[in-house]
PDB file of N, CA, C and O in Angstrom:
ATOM      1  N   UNK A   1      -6.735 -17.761  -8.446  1.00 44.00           N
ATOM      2  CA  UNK A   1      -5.804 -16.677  -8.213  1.00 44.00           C
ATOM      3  C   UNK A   1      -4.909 -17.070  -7.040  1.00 44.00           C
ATOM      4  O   UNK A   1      -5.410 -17.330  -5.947  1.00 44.00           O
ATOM      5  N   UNK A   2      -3.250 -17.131  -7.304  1.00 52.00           N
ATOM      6  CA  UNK A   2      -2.527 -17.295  -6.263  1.00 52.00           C
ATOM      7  C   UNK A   2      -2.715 -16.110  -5.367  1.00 52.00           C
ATOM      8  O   UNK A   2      -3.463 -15.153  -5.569  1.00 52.00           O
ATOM      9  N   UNK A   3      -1.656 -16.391  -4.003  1.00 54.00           N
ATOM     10  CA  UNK A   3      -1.544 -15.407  -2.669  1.00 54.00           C
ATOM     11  C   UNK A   3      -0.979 -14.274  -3.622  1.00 54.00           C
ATOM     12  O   UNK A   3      -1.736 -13.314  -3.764  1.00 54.00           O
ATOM     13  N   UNK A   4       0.043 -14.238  -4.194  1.00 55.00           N
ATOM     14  CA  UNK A   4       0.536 -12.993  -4.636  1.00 55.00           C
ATOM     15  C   UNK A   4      -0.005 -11.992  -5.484  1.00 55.00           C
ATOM     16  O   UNK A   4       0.349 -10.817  -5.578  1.00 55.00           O
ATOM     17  N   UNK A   5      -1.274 -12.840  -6.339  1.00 54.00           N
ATOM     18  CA  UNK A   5      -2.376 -11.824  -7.160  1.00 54.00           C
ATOM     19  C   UNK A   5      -2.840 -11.008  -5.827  1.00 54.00           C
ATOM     20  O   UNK A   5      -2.514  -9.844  -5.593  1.00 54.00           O
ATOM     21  N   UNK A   6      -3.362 -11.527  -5.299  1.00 55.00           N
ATOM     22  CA  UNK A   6      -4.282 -11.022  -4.166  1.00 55.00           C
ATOM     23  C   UNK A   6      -3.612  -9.879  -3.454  1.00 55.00           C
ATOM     24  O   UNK A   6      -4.172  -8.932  -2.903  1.00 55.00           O
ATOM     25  N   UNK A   7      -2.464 -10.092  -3.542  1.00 79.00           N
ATOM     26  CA  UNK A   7      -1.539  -9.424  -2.450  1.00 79.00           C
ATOM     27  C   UNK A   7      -1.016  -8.072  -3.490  1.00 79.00           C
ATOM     28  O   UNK A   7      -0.636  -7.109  -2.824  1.00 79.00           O
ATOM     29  N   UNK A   8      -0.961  -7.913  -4.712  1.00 88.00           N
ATOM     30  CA  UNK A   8      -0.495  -6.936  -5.434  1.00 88.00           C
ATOM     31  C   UNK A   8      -1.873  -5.997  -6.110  1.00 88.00           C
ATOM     32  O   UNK A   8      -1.815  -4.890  -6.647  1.00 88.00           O
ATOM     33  N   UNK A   9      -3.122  -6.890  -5.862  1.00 89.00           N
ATOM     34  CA  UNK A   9      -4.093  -5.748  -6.223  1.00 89.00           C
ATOM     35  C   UNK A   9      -4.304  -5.098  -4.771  1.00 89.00           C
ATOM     36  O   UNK A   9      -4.606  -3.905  -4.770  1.00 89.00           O
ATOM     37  N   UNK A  10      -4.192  -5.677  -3.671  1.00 91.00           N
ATOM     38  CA  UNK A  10      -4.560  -5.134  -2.701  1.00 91.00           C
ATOM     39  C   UNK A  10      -3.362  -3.867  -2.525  1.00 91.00           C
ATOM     40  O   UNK A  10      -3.727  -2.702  -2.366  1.00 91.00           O
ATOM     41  N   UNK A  11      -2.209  -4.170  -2.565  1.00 93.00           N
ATOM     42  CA  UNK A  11      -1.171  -2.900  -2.665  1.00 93.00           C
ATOM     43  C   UNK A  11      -1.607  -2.137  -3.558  1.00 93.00           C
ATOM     44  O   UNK A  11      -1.210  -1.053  -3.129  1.00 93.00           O
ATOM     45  N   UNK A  12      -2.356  -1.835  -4.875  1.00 94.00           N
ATOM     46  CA  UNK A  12      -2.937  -1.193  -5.363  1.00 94.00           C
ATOM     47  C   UNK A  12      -4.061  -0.407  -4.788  1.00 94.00           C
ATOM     48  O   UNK A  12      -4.190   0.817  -4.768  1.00 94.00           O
ATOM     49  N   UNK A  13      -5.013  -1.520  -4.227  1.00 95.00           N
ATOM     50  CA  UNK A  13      -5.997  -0.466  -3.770  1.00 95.00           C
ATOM     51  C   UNK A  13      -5.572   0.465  -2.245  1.00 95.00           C
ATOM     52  O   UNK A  13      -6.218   1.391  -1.756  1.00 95.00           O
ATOM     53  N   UNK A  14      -4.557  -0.015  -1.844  1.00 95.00           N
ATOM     54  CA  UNK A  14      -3.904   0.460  -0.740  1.00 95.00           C
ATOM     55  C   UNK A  14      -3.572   1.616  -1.027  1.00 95.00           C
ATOM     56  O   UNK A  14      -3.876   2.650  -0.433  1.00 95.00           O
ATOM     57  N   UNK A  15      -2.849   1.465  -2.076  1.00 97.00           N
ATOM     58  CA  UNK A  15      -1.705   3.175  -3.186  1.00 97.00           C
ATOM     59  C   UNK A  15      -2.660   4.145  -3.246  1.00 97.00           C
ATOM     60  O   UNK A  15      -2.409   5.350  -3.248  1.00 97.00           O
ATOM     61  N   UNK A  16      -4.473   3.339  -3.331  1.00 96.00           N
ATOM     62  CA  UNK A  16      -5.080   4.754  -3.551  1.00 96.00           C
ATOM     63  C   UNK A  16      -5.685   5.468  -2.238  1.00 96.00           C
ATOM     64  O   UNK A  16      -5.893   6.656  -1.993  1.00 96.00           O
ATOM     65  N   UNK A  17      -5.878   4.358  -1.526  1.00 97.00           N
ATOM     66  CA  UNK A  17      -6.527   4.650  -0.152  1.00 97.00           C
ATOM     67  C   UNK A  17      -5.354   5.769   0.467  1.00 97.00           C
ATOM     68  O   UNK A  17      -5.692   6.776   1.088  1.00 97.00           O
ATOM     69  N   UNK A  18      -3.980   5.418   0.192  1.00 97.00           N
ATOM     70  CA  UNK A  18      -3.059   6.523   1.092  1.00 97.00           C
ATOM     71  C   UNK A  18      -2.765   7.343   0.195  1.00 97.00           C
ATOM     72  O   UNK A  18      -2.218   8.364   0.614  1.00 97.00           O
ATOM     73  N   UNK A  19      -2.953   7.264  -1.070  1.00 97.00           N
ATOM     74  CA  UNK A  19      -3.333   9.042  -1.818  1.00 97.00           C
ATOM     75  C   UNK A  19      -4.147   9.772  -1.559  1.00 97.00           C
ATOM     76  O   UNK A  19      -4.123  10.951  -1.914  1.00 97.00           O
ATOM     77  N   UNK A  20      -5.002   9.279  -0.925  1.00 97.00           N
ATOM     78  CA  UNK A  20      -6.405  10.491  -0.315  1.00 97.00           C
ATOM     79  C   UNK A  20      -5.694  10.870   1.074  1.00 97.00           C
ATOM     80  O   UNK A  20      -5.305  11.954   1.509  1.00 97.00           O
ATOM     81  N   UNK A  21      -5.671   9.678   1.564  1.00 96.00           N
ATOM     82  CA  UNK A  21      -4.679  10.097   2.771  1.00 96.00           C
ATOM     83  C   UNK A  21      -3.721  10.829   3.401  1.00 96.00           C
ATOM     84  O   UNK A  21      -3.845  11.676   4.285  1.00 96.00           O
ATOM     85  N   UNK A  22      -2.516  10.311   2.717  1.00 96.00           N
ATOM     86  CA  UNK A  22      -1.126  11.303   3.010  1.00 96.00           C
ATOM     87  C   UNK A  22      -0.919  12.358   1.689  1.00 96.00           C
ATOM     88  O   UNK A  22      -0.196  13.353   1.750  1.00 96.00           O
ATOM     89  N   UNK A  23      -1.751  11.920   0.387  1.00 97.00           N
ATOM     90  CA  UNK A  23      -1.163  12.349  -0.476  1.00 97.00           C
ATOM     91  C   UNK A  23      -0.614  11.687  -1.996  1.00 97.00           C
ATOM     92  O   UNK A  23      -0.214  10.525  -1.914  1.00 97.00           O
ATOM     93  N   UNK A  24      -0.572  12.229  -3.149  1.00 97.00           N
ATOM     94  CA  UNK A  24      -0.163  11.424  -4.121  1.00 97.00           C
ATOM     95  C   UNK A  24       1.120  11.096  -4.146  1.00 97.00           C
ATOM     96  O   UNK A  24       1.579  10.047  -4.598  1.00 97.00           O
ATOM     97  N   UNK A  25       1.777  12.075  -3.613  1.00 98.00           N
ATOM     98  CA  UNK A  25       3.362  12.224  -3.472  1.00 98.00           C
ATOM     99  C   UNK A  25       3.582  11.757  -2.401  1.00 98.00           C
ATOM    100  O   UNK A  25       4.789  11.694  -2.632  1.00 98.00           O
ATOM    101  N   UNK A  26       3.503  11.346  -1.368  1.00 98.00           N
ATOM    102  CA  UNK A  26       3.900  10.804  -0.052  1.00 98.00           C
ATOM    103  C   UNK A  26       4.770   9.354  -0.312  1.00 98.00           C
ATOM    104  O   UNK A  26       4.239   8.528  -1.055  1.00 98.00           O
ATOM    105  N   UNK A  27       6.019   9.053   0.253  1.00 98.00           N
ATOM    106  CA  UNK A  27       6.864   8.452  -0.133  1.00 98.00           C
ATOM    107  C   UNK A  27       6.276   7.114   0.181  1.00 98.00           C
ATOM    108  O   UNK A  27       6.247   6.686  -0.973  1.00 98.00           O
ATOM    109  N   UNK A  28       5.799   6.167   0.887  1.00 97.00           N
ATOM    110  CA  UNK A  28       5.180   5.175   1.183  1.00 97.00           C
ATOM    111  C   UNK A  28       3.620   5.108  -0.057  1.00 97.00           C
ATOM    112  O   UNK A  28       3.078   4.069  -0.433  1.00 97.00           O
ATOM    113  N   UNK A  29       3.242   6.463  -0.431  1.00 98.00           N
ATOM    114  CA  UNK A  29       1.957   6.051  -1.513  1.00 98.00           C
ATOM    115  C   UNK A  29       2.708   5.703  -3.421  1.00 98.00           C
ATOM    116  O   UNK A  29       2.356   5.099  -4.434  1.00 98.00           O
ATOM    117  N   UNK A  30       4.029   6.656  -2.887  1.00 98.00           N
ATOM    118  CA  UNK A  30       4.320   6.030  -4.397  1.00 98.00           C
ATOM    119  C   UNK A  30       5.077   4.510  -4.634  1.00 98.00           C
ATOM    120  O   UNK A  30       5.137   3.913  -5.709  1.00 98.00           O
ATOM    121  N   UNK A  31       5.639   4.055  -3.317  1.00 97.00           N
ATOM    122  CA  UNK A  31       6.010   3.123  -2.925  1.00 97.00           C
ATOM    123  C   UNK A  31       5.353   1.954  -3.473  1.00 97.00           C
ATOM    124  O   UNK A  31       5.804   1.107  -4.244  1.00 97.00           O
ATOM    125  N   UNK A  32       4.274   2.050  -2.971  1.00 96.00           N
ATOM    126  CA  UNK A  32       3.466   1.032  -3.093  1.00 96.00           C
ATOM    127  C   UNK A  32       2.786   0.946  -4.349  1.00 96.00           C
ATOM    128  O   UNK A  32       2.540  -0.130  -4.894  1.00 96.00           O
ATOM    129  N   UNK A  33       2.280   2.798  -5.121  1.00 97.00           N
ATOM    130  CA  UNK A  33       2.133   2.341  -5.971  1.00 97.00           C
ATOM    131  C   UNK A  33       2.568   1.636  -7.321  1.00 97.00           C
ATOM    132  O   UNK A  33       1.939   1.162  -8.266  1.00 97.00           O
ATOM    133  N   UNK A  34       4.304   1.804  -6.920  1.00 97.00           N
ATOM    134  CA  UNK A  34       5.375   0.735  -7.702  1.00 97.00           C
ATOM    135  C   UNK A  34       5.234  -0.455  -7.712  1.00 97.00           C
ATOM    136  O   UNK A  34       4.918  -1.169  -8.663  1.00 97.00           O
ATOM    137  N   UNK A  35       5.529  -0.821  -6.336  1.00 95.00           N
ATOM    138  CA  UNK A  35       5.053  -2.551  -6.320  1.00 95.00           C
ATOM    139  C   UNK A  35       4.006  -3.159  -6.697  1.00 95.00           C
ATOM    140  O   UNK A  35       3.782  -4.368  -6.762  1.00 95.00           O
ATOM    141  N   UNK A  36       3.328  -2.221  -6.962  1.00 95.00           N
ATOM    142  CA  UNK A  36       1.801  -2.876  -7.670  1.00 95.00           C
ATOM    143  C   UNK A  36       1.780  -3.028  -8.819  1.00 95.00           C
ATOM    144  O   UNK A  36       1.052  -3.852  -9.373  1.00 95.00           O
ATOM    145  N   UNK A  37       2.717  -2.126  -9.508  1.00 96.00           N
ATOM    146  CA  UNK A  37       2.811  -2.161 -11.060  1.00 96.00           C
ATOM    147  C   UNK A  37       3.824  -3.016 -11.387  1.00 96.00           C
ATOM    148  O   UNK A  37       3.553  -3.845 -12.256  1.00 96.00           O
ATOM    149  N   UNK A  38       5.207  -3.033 -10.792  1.00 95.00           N
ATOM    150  CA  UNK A  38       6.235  -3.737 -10.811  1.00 95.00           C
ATOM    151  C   UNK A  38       6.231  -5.123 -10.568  1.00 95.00           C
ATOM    152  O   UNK A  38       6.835  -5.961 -11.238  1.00 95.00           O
ATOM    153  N   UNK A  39       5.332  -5.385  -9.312  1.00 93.00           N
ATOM    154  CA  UNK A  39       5.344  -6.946  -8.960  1.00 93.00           C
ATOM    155  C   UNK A  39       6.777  -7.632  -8.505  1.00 93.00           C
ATOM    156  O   UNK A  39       6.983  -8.845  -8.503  1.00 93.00           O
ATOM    157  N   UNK A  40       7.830  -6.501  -8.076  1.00 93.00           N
ATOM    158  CA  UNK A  40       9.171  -6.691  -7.941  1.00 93.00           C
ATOM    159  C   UNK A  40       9.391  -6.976  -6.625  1.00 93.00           C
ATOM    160  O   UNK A  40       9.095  -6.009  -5.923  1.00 93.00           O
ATOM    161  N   UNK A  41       9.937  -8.251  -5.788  1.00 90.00           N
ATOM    162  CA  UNK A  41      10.315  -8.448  -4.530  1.00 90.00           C
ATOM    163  C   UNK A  41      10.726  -7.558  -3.406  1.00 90.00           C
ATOM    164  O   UNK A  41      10.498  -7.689  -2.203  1.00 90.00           O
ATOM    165  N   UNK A  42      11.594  -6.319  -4.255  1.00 95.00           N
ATOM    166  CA  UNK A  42      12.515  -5.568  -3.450  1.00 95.00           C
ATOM    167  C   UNK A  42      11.282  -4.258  -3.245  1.00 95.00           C
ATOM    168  O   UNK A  42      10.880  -3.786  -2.181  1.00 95.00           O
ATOM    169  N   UNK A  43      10.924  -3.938  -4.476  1.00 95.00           N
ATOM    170  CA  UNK A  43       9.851  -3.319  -4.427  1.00 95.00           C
ATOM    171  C   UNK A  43       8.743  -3.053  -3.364  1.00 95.00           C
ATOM    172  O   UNK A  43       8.363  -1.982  -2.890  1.00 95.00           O
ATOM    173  N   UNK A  44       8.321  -4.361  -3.117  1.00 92.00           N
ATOM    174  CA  UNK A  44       7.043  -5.102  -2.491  1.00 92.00           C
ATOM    175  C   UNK A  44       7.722  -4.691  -0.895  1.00 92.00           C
ATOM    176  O   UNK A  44       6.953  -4.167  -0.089  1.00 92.00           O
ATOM    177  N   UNK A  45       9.060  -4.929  -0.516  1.00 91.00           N
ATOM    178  CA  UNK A  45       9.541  -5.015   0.885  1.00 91.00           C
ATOM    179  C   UNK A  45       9.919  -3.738   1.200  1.00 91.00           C
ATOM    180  O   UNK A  45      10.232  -3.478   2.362  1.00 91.00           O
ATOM    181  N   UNK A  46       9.938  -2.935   0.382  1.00 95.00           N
ATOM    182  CA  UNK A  46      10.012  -1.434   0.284  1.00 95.00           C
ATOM    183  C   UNK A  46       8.707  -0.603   0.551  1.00 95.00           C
ATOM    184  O   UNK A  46       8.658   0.574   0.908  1.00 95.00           O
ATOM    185  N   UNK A  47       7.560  -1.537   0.282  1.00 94.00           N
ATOM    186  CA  UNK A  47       6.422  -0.921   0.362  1.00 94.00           C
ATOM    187  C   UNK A  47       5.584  -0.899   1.621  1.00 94.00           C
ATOM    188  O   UNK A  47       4.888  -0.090   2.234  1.00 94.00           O
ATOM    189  N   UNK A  48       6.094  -2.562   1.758  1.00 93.00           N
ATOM    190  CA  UNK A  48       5.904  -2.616   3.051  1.00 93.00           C
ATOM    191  C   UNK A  48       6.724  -2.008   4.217  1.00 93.00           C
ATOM    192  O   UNK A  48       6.314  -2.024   5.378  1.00 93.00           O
ATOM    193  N   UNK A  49       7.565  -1.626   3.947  1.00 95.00           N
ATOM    194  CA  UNK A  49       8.485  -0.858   5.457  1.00 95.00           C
ATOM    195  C   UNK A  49       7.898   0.509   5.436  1.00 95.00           C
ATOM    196  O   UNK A  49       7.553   0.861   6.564  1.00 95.00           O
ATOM    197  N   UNK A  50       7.653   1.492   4.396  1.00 97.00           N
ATOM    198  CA  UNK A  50       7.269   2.690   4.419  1.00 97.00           C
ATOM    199  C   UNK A  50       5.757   2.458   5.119  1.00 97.00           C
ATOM    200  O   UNK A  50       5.339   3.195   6.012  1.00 97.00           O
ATOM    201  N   UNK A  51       5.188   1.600   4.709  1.00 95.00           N
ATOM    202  CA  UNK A  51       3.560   1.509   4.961  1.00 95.00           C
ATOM    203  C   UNK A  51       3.958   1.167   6.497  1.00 95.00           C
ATOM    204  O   UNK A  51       2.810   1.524   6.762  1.00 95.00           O
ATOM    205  N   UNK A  52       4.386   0.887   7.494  1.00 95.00           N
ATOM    206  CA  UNK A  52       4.701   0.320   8.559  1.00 95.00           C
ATOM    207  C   UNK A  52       5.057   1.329   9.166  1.00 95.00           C
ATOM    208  O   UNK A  52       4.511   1.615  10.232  1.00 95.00           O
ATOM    209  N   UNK A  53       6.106   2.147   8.606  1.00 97.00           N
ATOM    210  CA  UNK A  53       6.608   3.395   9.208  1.00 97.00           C
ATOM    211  C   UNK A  53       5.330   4.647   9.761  1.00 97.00           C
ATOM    212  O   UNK A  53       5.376   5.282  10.814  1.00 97.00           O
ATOM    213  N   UNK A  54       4.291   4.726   8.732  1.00 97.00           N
ATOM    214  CA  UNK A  54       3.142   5.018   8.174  1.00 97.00           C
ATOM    215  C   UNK A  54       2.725   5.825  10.120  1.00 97.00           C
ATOM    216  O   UNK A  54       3.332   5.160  10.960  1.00 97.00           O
ATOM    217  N   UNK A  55       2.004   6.831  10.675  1.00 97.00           N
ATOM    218  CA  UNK A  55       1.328   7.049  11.956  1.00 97.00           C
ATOM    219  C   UNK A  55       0.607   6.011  11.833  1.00 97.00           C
ATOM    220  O   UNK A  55       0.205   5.774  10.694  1.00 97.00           O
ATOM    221  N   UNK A  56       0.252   5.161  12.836  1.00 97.00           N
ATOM    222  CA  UNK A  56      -0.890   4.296  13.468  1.00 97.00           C
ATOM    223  C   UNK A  56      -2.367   4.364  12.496  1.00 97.00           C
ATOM    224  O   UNK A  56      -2.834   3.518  11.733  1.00 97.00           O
ATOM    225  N   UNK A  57      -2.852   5.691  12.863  1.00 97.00           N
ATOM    226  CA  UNK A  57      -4.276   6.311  12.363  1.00 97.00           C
ATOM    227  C   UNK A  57      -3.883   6.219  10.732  1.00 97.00           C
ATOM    228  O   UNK A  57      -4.580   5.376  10.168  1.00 97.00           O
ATOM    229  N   UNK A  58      -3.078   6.788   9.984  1.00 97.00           N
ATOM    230  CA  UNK A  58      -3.398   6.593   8.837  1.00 97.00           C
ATOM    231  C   UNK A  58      -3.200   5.130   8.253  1.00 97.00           C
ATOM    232  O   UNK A  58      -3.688   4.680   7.216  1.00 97.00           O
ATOM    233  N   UNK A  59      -2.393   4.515   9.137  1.00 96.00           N
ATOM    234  CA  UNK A  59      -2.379   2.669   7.950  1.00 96.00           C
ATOM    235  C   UNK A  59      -3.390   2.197   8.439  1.00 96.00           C
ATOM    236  O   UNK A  59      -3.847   1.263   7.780  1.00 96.00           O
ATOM    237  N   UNK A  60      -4.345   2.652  10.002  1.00 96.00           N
ATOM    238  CA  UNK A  60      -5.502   2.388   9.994  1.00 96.00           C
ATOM    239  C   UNK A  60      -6.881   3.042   9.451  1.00 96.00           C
ATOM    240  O   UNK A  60      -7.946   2.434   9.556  1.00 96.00           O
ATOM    241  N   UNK A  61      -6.795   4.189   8.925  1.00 96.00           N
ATOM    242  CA  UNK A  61      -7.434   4.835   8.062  1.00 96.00           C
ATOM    243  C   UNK A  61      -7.403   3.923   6.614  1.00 96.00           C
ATOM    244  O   UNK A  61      -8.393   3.510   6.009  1.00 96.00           O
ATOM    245  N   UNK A  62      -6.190   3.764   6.299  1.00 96.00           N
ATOM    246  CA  UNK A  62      -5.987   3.379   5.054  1.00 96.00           C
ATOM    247  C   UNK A  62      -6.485   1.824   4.617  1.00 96.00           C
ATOM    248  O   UNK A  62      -6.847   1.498   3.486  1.00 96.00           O
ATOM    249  N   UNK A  63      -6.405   0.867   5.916  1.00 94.00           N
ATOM    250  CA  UNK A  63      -7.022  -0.617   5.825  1.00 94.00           C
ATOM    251  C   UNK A  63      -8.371  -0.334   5.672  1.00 94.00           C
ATOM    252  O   UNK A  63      -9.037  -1.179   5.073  1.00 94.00           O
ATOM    253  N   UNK A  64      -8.974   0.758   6.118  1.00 95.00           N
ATOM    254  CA  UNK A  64     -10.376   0.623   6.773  1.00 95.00           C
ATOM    255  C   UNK A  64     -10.937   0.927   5.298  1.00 95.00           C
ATOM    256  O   UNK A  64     -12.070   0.538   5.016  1.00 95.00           O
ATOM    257  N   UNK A  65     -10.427   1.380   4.680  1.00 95.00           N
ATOM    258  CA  UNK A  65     -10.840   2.270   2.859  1.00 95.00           C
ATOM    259  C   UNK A  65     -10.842   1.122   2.480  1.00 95.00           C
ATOM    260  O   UNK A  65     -11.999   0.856   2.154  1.00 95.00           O
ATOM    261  N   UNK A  66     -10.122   0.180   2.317  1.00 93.00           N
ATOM    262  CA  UNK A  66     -10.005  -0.974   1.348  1.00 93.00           C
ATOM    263  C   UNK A  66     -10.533  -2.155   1.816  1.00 93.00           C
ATOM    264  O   UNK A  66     -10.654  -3.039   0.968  1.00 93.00           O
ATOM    265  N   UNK A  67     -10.925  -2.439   3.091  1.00 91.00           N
ATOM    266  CA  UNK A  67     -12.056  -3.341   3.275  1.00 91.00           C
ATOM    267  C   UNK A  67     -13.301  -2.882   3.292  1.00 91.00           C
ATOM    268  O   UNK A  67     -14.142  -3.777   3.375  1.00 91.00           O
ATOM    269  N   UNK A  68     -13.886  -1.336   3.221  1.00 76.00           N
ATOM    270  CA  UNK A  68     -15.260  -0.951   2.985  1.00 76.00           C
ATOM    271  C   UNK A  68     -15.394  -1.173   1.168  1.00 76.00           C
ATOM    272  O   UNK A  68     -16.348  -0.846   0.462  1.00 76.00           O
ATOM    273  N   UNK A  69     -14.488  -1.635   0.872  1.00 66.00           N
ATOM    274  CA  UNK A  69     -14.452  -2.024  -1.056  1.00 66.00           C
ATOM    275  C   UNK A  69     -14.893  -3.440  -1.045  1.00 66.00           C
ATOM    276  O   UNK A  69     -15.497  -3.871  -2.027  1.00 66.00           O
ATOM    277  N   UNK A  70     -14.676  -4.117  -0.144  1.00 57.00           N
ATOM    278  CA  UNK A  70     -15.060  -5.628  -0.342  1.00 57.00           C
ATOM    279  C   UNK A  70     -16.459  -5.490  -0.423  1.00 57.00           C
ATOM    280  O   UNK A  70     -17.169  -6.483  -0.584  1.00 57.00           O
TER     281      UNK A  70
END
């Protein structure tokens, strides 16, 4: 599996970790959950700026969900 498999299921499991989080509708959870389906460049850099924008506590809430999955 290349870097970018890795990197688009993890934006997936991310999409769900910040649906419990902020919400299903929250503009950074549907964000991401595009780029996961899309696999689209512009997409992906879109997902990442909202997720960045994100309070502190929840993109750290939200990492912490998806490495207790490993």
């Amino acid at each position: 599996m290349d870097d970018t498999a890795i990197d688009i299921a993890a934006m997936g499991r991310l999409a769900k970790a910040l649906a419990f989080i902020s919400g299903p509708k929250h503009p950074a959870t549907l964000a991401l959950q595009l780029a996961a389906v899309s696999q689209n460049e512009h997409d992906i850099k879109k997902a990442r700026l909202l997720f960045l924008q994100l309070k502190p506590g929840d993109r750290k809430a939200a990492l912490m969900m998806i490495s207790d999955e490993n």
